[in-house]
mmCIF file of N, CA and C in Angstrom:
data_model
loop_
_atom_site.group_PDB
_atom_site.id
_atom_site.type_symbol
_atom_site.label_atom_id
_atom_site.label_comp_id
_atom_site.label_asym_id
_atom_site.label_seq_id
_atom_site.Cartn_x
_atom_site.Cartn_y
_atom_site.Cartn_z
ATOM 1 N N UNK A 1080 -22.219 -11.039 21.673
ATOM 2 C CA UNK A 1080 -20.885 -10.119 21.976
ATOM 3 C C UNK A 1080 -21.975 -8.805 21.639
ATOM 4 N N UNK A 1081 -21.845 -7.523 22.589
ATOM 5 C CA UNK A 1081 -22.553 -6.801 22.851
ATOM 6 C C UNK A 1081 -22.096 -5.452 21.677
ATOM 7 N N UNK A 1082 -22.484 -4.583 20.713
ATOM 8 C CA UNK A 1082 -22.073 -3.778 19.535
ATOM 9 C C UNK A 1082 -21.199 -3.120 20.034
ATOM 10 N N UNK A 1083 -21.136 -2.452 21.057
ATOM 11 C CA UNK A 1083 -20.055 -1.703 21.753
ATOM 12 C C UNK A 1083 -19.006 -2.490 21.576
ATOM 13 N N UNK A 1084 -18.541 -3.979 22.242
ATOM 14 C CA UNK A 1084 -17.478 -4.399 22.007
ATOM 15 C C UNK A 1084 -17.149 -4.928 20.447
ATOM 16 N N UNK A 1085 -18.088 -5.179 20.122
ATOM 17 C CA UNK A 1085 -17.550 -5.093 18.261
ATOM 18 C C UNK A 1085 -17.108 -4.132 17.636
ATOM 19 N N UNK A 1086 -17.845 -2.731 17.859
ATOM 20 C CA UNK A 1086 -17.038 -1.509 17.388
ATOM 21 C C UNK A 1086 -15.574 -1.300 17.952
ATOM 22 N N UNK A 1087 -15.607 -1.591 19.373
ATOM 23 C CA UNK A 1087 -14.340 -1.470 19.870
ATOM 24 C C UNK A 1087 -13.227 -2.226 19.318
ATOM 25 N N UNK A 1088 -13.214 -3.367 18.696
ATOM 26 C CA UNK A 1088 -12.772 -4.467 18.457
ATOM 27 C C UNK A 1088 -12.366 -3.929 17.076
ATOM 28 N N UNK A 1089 -13.138 -3.558 16.153
ATOM 29 C CA UNK A 1089 -12.960 -3.071 14.742
ATOM 30 C C UNK A 1089 -11.816 -1.827 14.453
ATOM 31 N N UNK A 1090 -12.272 -1.175 15.215
ATOM 32 C CA UNK A 1090 -11.678 0.154 15.389
ATOM 33 C C UNK A 1090 -10.751 0.396 16.599
ATOM 34 N N UNK A 1091 -10.327 -0.687 17.114
ATOM 35 C CA UNK A 1091 -9.213 -0.345 17.903
ATOM 36 C C UNK A 1091 -7.629 -0.014 17.334
ATOM 37 N N UNK A 1092 -6.975 1.373 17.599
ATOM 38 C CA UNK A 1092 -6.019 1.557 17.015
ATOM 39 C C UNK A 1092 -4.656 0.308 16.373
ATOM 40 N N UNK A 1093 -4.820 -0.251 17.403
ATOM 41 C CA UNK A 1093 -3.763 -1.212 17.060
ATOM 42 C C UNK A 1093 -3.663 -2.416 16.083
ATOM 43 N N UNK A 1094 -5.455 -2.661 15.559
ATOM 44 C CA UNK A 1094 -5.686 -3.513 14.437
ATOM 45 C C UNK A 1094 -5.842 -2.229 13.502
ATOM 46 N N UNK A 1095 -6.048 -0.980 13.668
ATOM 47 C CA UNK A 1095 -5.932 -0.062 12.254
ATOM 48 C C UNK A 1095 -4.824 -0.235 11.897
ATOM 49 N N UNK A 1096 -3.793 -0.409 12.600
ATOM 50 C CA UNK A 1096 -2.523 0.074 12.501
ATOM 51 C C UNK A 1096 -1.721 -0.920 11.840
ATOM 52 N N UNK A 1097 -2.396 -2.313 12.570
ATOM 53 C CA UNK A 1097 -1.715 -3.596 11.338
ATOM 54 C C UNK A 1097 -2.511 -3.303 9.762
ATOM 55 N N UNK A 1098 -4.123 -3.170 9.997
ATOM 56 C CA UNK A 1098 -4.570 -3.110 8.599
ATOM 57 C C UNK A 1098 -3.996 -2.003 7.524
ATOM 58 N N UNK A 1099 -3.761 -1.037 8.071
ATOM 59 C CA UNK A 1099 -3.761 -0.012 7.347
ATOM 60 C C UNK A 1099 -2.049 0.495 6.993
ATOM 61 N N UNK A 1100 -1.171 -0.218 7.486
ATOM 62 C CA UNK A 1100 -0.223 -0.057 7.303
ATOM 63 C C UNK A 1100 0.241 0.159 5.634
ATOM 64 N N UNK A 1101 1.653 1.194 5.244
ATOM 65 C CA UNK A 1101 1.591 1.376 4.162
ATOM 66 C C UNK A 1101 2.412 -0.145 3.098
ATOM 67 N N UNK A 1102 3.205 -0.478 4.075
ATOM 68 C CA UNK A 1102 3.752 -1.827 3.233
ATOM 69 C C UNK A 1102 2.694 -2.897 3.287
ATOM 70 N N UNK A 1103 3.147 -4.086 2.531
ATOM 71 C CA UNK A 1103 1.523 -4.729 1.953
ATOM 72 C C UNK A 1103 2.239 -6.016 3.069
ATOM 73 N N UNK A 1104 3.310 -6.058 3.565
ATOM 74 C CA UNK A 1104 3.282 -7.605 4.407
ATOM 75 C C UNK A 1104 2.807 -6.850 5.653
ATOM 76 N N UNK A 1105 2.597 -8.113 6.355
ATOM 77 C CA UNK A 1105 2.129 -7.750 7.995
ATOM 78 C C UNK A 1105 3.333 -7.234 8.808
ATOM 79 N N UNK A 1106 2.812 -6.002 9.583
ATOM 80 C CA UNK A 1106 4.106 -5.239 10.516
ATOM 81 C C UNK A 1106 4.683 -6.180 11.290
ATOM 82 N N UNK A 1107 6.009 -5.869 11.104
ATOM 83 C CA UNK A 1107 6.854 -6.571 12.445
ATOM 84 C C UNK A 1107 6.432 -6.021 13.789
ATOM 85 N N UNK A 1108 6.515 -6.637 14.847
ATOM 86 C CA UNK A 1108 5.651 -5.989 16.012
ATOM 87 C C UNK A 1108 6.357 -4.989 16.448
ATOM 88 N N UNK A 1109 7.577 -4.434 16.061
ATOM 89 C CA UNK A 1109 8.447 -2.996 16.615
ATOM 90 C C UNK A 1109 7.711 -2.145 15.998
ATOM 91 N N UNK A 1110 7.289 -2.407 14.622
ATOM 92 C CA UNK A 1110 6.767 -1.130 13.816
ATOM 93 C C UNK A 1110 5.572 -0.779 14.133
ATOM 94 N N UNK A 1111 4.964 -1.873 14.749
ATOM 95 C CA UNK A 1111 3.679 -1.426 15.473
ATOM 96 C C UNK A 1111 3.317 -0.784 16.554
ATOM 97 N N UNK A 1112 4.373 -0.507 16.980
ATOM 98 C CA UNK A 1112 4.176 0.262 18.506
ATOM 99 C C UNK A 1112 4.172 1.767 18.506
ATOM 100 N N UNK A 1113 4.834 2.449 17.543
ATOM 101 C CA UNK A 1113 4.573 3.719 17.294
ATOM 102 C C UNK A 1113 3.099 4.013 16.593
ATOM 103 N N UNK A 1114 2.433 4.362 16.808
ATOM 104 C CA UNK A 1114 1.114 4.630 16.157
ATOM 105 C C UNK A 1114 1.542 5.401 14.495
ATOM 106 N N UNK A 1115 0.954 4.616 13.603
ATOM 107 C CA UNK A 1115 1.165 5.487 12.629
ATOM 108 C C UNK A 1115 0.387 6.809 12.253
ATOM 109 N N UNK A 1116 1.022 7.805 11.420
ATOM 110 C CA UNK A 1116 -0.031 8.938 11.541
ATOM 111 C C UNK A 1116 -1.301 8.872 11.035
ATOM 112 N N UNK A 1117 -1.327 7.967 10.088
ATOM 113 C CA UNK A 1117 -2.648 7.523 9.416
ATOM 114 C C UNK A 1117 -3.424 6.606 10.252
ATOM 115 N N UNK A 1118 -3.036 5.915 10.924
ATOM 116 C CA UNK A 1118 -3.615 5.560 12.211
ATOM 117 C C UNK A 1118 -4.031 6.467 13.279
ATOM 118 N N UNK A 1119 -3.628 7.321 13.426
ATOM 119 C CA UNK A 1119 -3.797 8.382 14.944
ATOM 120 C C UNK A 1119 -5.181 8.958 14.066
ATOM 121 N N UNK A 1120 -4.728 9.448 12.852
ATOM 122 C CA UNK A 1120 -6.254 10.145 12.272
ATOM 123 C C UNK A 1120 -7.366 9.489 12.251
ATOM 124 N N UNK A 1121 -7.333 8.115 11.619
ATOM 125 C CA UNK A 1121 -8.343 7.248 11.806
ATOM 126 C C UNK A 1121 -8.849 7.286 13.061
ATOM 127 N N UNK A 1122 -8.205 7.153 14.141
ATOM 128 C CA UNK A 1122 -8.319 7.029 15.390
ATOM 129 C C UNK A 1122 -9.316 8.300 15.706
ATOM 130 N N UNK A 1123 -8.703 9.155 15.076
ATOM 131 C CA UNK A 1123 -8.935 10.897 15.653
ATOM 132 C C UNK A 1123 -10.677 10.996 15.505
ATOM 133 N N UNK A 1124 -10.363 10.782 13.967
ATOM 134 C CA UNK A 1124 -11.787 11.225 13.171
ATOM 135 C C UNK A 1124 -13.092 10.082 13.057
ATOM 136 N N UNK A 1125 -12.758 8.709 13.284
ATOM 137 C CA UNK A 1125 -13.855 7.850 13.498
ATOM 138 C C UNK A 1125 -13.846 7.170 14.787
ATOM 139 N N UNK A 1126 -13.041 6.755 15.600
ATOM 140 C CA UNK A 1126 -13.062 6.207 16.781
ATOM 141 C C UNK A 1126 -13.863 6.912 17.607
ATOM 142 N N UNK A 1127 -13.421 8.453 17.932
ATOM 143 C CA UNK A 1127 -13.166 9.016 18.815
ATOM 144 C C UNK A 1127 -14.870 9.553 18.978
ATOM 145 N N UNK A 1128 -15.166 9.743 17.834
ATOM 146 C CA UNK A 1128 -16.745 10.658 17.541
ATOM 147 C C UNK A 1128 -17.872 9.234 17.959
ATOM 148 N N UNK A 1129 -17.063 8.243 17.318
ATOM 149 C CA UNK A 1129 -18.056 7.126 17.024
ATOM 150 C C UNK A 1129 -18.152 6.599 18.934
ATOM 151 N N UNK A 1130 -17.245 6.756 19.711
ATOM 152 C CA UNK A 1130 -17.393 6.193 20.980
ATOM 153 C C UNK A 1130 -18.052 7.162 22.008
ATOM 154 N N UNK A 1131 -18.218 8.505 21.554
ATOM 155 C CA UNK A 1131 -18.953 9.584 21.711
ATOM 156 C C UNK A 1131 -20.365 9.453 21.910
ATOM 157 N N UNK A 1132 -20.462 9.239 20.268
ATOM 158 C CA UNK A 1132 -21.960 9.148 19.896
ATOM 159 C C UNK A 1132 -22.734 7.877 20.417
ATOM 160 N N UNK A 1133 -22.075 6.969 20.456
ATOM 161 C CA UNK A 1133 -22.498 5.439 21.330
ATOM 162 C C UNK A 1133 -22.908 6.037 22.933
ATOM 163 N N UNK A 1134 -22.072 6.559 23.633
ATOM 164 C CA UNK A 1134 -21.815 7.060 24.853
ATOM 165 C C UNK A 1134 -23.276 8.363 24.990
ATOM 166 N N UNK A 1135 -23.742 8.522 24.338
ATOM 167 C CA UNK A 1135 -24.523 9.739 24.009
ATOM 168 C C UNK A 1135 -26.113 8.973 23.825
ATOM 169 N N UNK A 1136 -26.047 7.947 22.686
ATOM 170 C CA UNK A 1136 -27.247 6.862 22.752
ATOM 171 C C UNK A 1136 -27.553 6.462 24.107
ATOM 172 N N UNK A 1137 -26.337 5.501 24.736
ATOM 173 C CA UNK A 1137 -26.601 4.970 26.252
ATOM 174 C C UNK A 1137 -27.281 5.850 27.142
ATOM 175 N N UNK A 1138 -26.772 7.198 27.269
ATOM 176 C CA UNK A 1138 -27.315 8.025 28.179
ATOM 177 C C UNK A 1138 -28.626 8.529 27.952
ATOM 178 N N UNK A 1139 -28.990 8.170 26.574
ATOM 179 C CA UNK A 1139 -30.686 8.638 26.322
ATOM 180 C C UNK A 1139 -31.568 7.354 26.582
ATOM 181 N N UNK A 1140 -30.786 6.164 26.416
ATOM 182 C CA UNK A 1140 -31.736 5.220 26.971
ATOM 183 C C UNK A 1140 -31.845 4.893 28.265
ATOM 184 N N UNK A 1141 -30.793 5.400 29.367
ATOM 185 C CA UNK A 1141 -30.921 5.463 30.175
ATOM 186 C C UNK A 1141 -31.838 6.462 30.958
ATOM 187 N N UNK A 1142 -31.585 7.677 30.361
ATOM 188 C CA UNK A 1142 -32.738 8.595 30.676
ATOM 189 C C UNK A 1142 -33.855 8.050 30.456
ATOM 190 N N UNK A 1143 -34.352 7.462 29.145
ATOM 191 C CA UNK A 1143 -35.591 7.229 28.781
ATOM 192 C C UNK A 1143 -36.110 6.049 29.850
ATOM 193 N N UNK A 1144 -35.141 5.518 30.334
ATOM 194 C CA UNK A 1144 -36.119 4.189 31.445
ATOM 195 C C UNK A 1144 -36.185 4.556 32.474
ATOM 196 N N UNK A 1145 -35.868 5.865 32.912
ATOM 197 C CA UNK A 1145 -36.225 6.366 34.333
ATOM 198 C C UNK A 1145 -37.577 6.898 34.387
#
């Protein structure tokens, strides 16, 4: 499995929503669909910059390979 898939798996908003829900129980399926505010903040502050930096690294490697 490539690193991008692993990062995408571990930072997927739904998974973060499951692991970071305030109540300790596993969330019921209907409470998972409205993305919690905490999840959205994590998604916005960690996942998006990570995604763009991975894109920059891949572009850099493609540019070097030419």
